[in-house]
Amino acid sequence: MLQSEILTSLFQEAVKIRETEELFLKLFSEGKLNGTIHTCVGQEFNAIAVCNCLRDNDFVVSNHRCHGHYLAFKNDFSGLIAELMGKQNGICGGIGSSQHLFNKNFLSNGIQGGIVPIAAGISFAKKNESKDDIVAVFIGDGTFGSGTLYESLNLISLYNLPLLVICENNFYAQATPLREHLAGDIIYRVKSFAIETFQTDTWDLENLIVASDEAVSFVRNLRKPAFLLINTYRLNAHSKGDDNRDPKEIELYKQKDLINRYKISNPDEYNKMYQTAVNEIKDIASKLESLNTLDIENYITKNHKQNNIEWGKIEYTNQKISDRIYKFFNDYMKKDSKVIMIGEDVKYPYGGAFKISRDLSKLYPTQVIETPISESAITGFGIGLSLMGYHPFVEIMFGDFITLCMDQIINHAGKFYHQYNKQVKCPVVIRTPMGGRRGYGPTHSQSLEKFLIGIDNVKVIALNTLIDPYEIYETIYNEYDQPVIVIENKTDYNKLNSILELENYEITKSNEKYPTVKISPVNHKPDLTIVTYGGSVSLIKKVIDEIFYEHELFSEVFVISKLSPIEVDSIIESAVITKNLITLEEGKLEGGIGSEIISTIIEKVKVGLNIKRIAAEMVPIPSAAELENFVIPNEQKVISEISELIHE
């Protein structure tokens, strides 16, 4: 039996959380809140039971219905109320509001399933650095429809992580009842991953507290994962008022609700609790009402482009691109134990699909993590590590598979910095080989970088053979601020980082963090401006030579490293002189990198330009060599299309 003082304290906390949720609904009806609200009315004791077992250094990850978890763990009513009122002194400056909260060791995001691999990455860091800290992640029954959850449960069990997954099963995935969205049994699903399970419900308070304590203690003491299923019920709608459940069912659970039962059995005690909670919460809200929202200038982050770009000599290593990438990892893993490589088949003896990791797992066994085929989860895992001060490099075996990572990139890594009001950085690095010319066919030959540009806070870098990749990766390591996606062209791995032998041309690089290479005619004004990147550099020598021999025209070529955010000032200077602007890429024409380069330049220049985009044909890339060579830009196609532009 729970002691009466403990029972009173638990109900005081639950009533205060409930009345905070009711305040939010009231403020929304008065037009004082913007957006949406997901209240935990009916589920308050779940959060209290679990969070009362946690310690200050533990980490909690939550979902869209996170208010109760936050209040039970942080006891920060003022910060949460200010956040939902859109005030600048809210937890996240009013930016995240109901679903997106961050406060040191509490994080919530509104994407079901996507939070779980991030929690796994955080718990991996905790396992490395602490003997008893754990991570708790709250999900719902609806999350069991998300494939990322199963990828994550597999990782959690494989790596034996100190992570407690709590499922609040309120029998509805938004509006769809459990019987219509989940086959089989939740517990059996989790047990299939060899994870210890515990089960309880909201309405037996003593059992809820005991089960929560047992689950937390299991994870903390054994440093192994566990799963806690709490059967529960939300008494309010999914969000503000969109409730299609049977009113009789809701009424049944209202009668079963612990707070409502306490109200009947202990009216005097309840009224004191209720009045105290209401007075405290109203007082907080009234003091916040006159405060300001965040200034837009403080929210928007402007890209700080480099002024006074200077061009200098390039130092070539004359070593293979793959060797230089390997050397970076070898050097920096030796230097920094928090440099982690994550990916499929990256361990020795296989050493990665393109043999970048080689023997690194033998040299640094704790820093090379081999994973299942789980692109979404391993990306989220890397994100979690990056939040904890690690330098994770996630290898996606083929760039074609980056589509499986897009939720993690767009809705998590790219969002965290701004949605949490710049309290956190997410410097995860995703490496992936793109491009064709190896006969791998439609699903292993694509150049999909156009889908990666323009994502909030995400830099996209393309390696090429003219810039030492060691230099690029060293810059990424030292910057350590935003998510970075690095495109490595497959056919470049075995090429040398070496000079292009061109007569009457000077090859220089800019002093930008991610250098642009400029190939300029010596003692001649250029007639054409060509912009390219990545693997297309291999075509440039013949194109420059043939255009000169056939048309007596000099080309000025810019090989860019940074695709997003793109910077075009140096290209503009050339295009204004030549009046002819050509972009060359291995990706598809429509909506491609070339389109972005050209539209950005056209916005800034006042002179008319002759424009040509050269890119892959708008069909899947075939395996047959002759067909592949036709679909992807080849030297003759590039020369032919430039010739057409000249003759127009």
XYZ file of C-alpha atoms in Angstrom, residues 114-115 118 375-384 401-417 426-430 451-459 482-485:
48
model
C 11.463 8.990 -35.730
C 12.376 9.877 -32.159
C 17.623 9.332 -31.776
C 19.025 3.508 -43.138
C 16.425 5.506 -41.228
C 17.432 4.171 -37.818
C 21.180 4.484 -38.335
C 20.726 8.104 -39.430
C 18.651 8.806 -36.324
C 21.230 6.967 -34.231
C 23.903 9.297 -35.612
C 21.725 12.305 -34.828
C 21.397 11.161 -31.221
C 19.161 4.718 -50.328
C 19.238 8.284 -48.991
C 15.498 8.399 -49.684
C 15.069 6.081 -46.693
C 16.740 8.685 -44.458
C 14.705 11.719 -45.492
C 12.469 11.914 -42.418
C 15.502 11.914 -40.144
C 17.258 14.530 -42.282
C 14.308 16.868 -42.861
C 12.172 16.541 -39.723
C 14.875 15.954 -37.139
C 18.468 16.881 -38.006
C 17.482 19.902 -40.080
C 14.890 21.187 -37.628
C 16.481 20.871 -34.200
C 18.665 23.986 -34.246
C 23.110 18.594 -34.598
C 26.405 18.095 -36.463
C 25.736 14.606 -37.814
C 27.614 13.836 -41.055
C 26.060 11.569 -43.672
C 16.490 16.286 -53.382
C 18.907 17.248 -50.606
C 19.437 20.946 -51.304
C 17.366 23.599 -49.572
C 16.748 21.561 -46.411
C 16.772 23.679 -43.253
C 20.279 23.970 -41.787
C 21.688 21.082 -43.861
C 24.886 21.591 -45.829
C 25.177 21.782 -38.710
C 24.187 18.502 -40.335
C 26.295 17.795 -43.424
C 25.630 15.432 -46.316
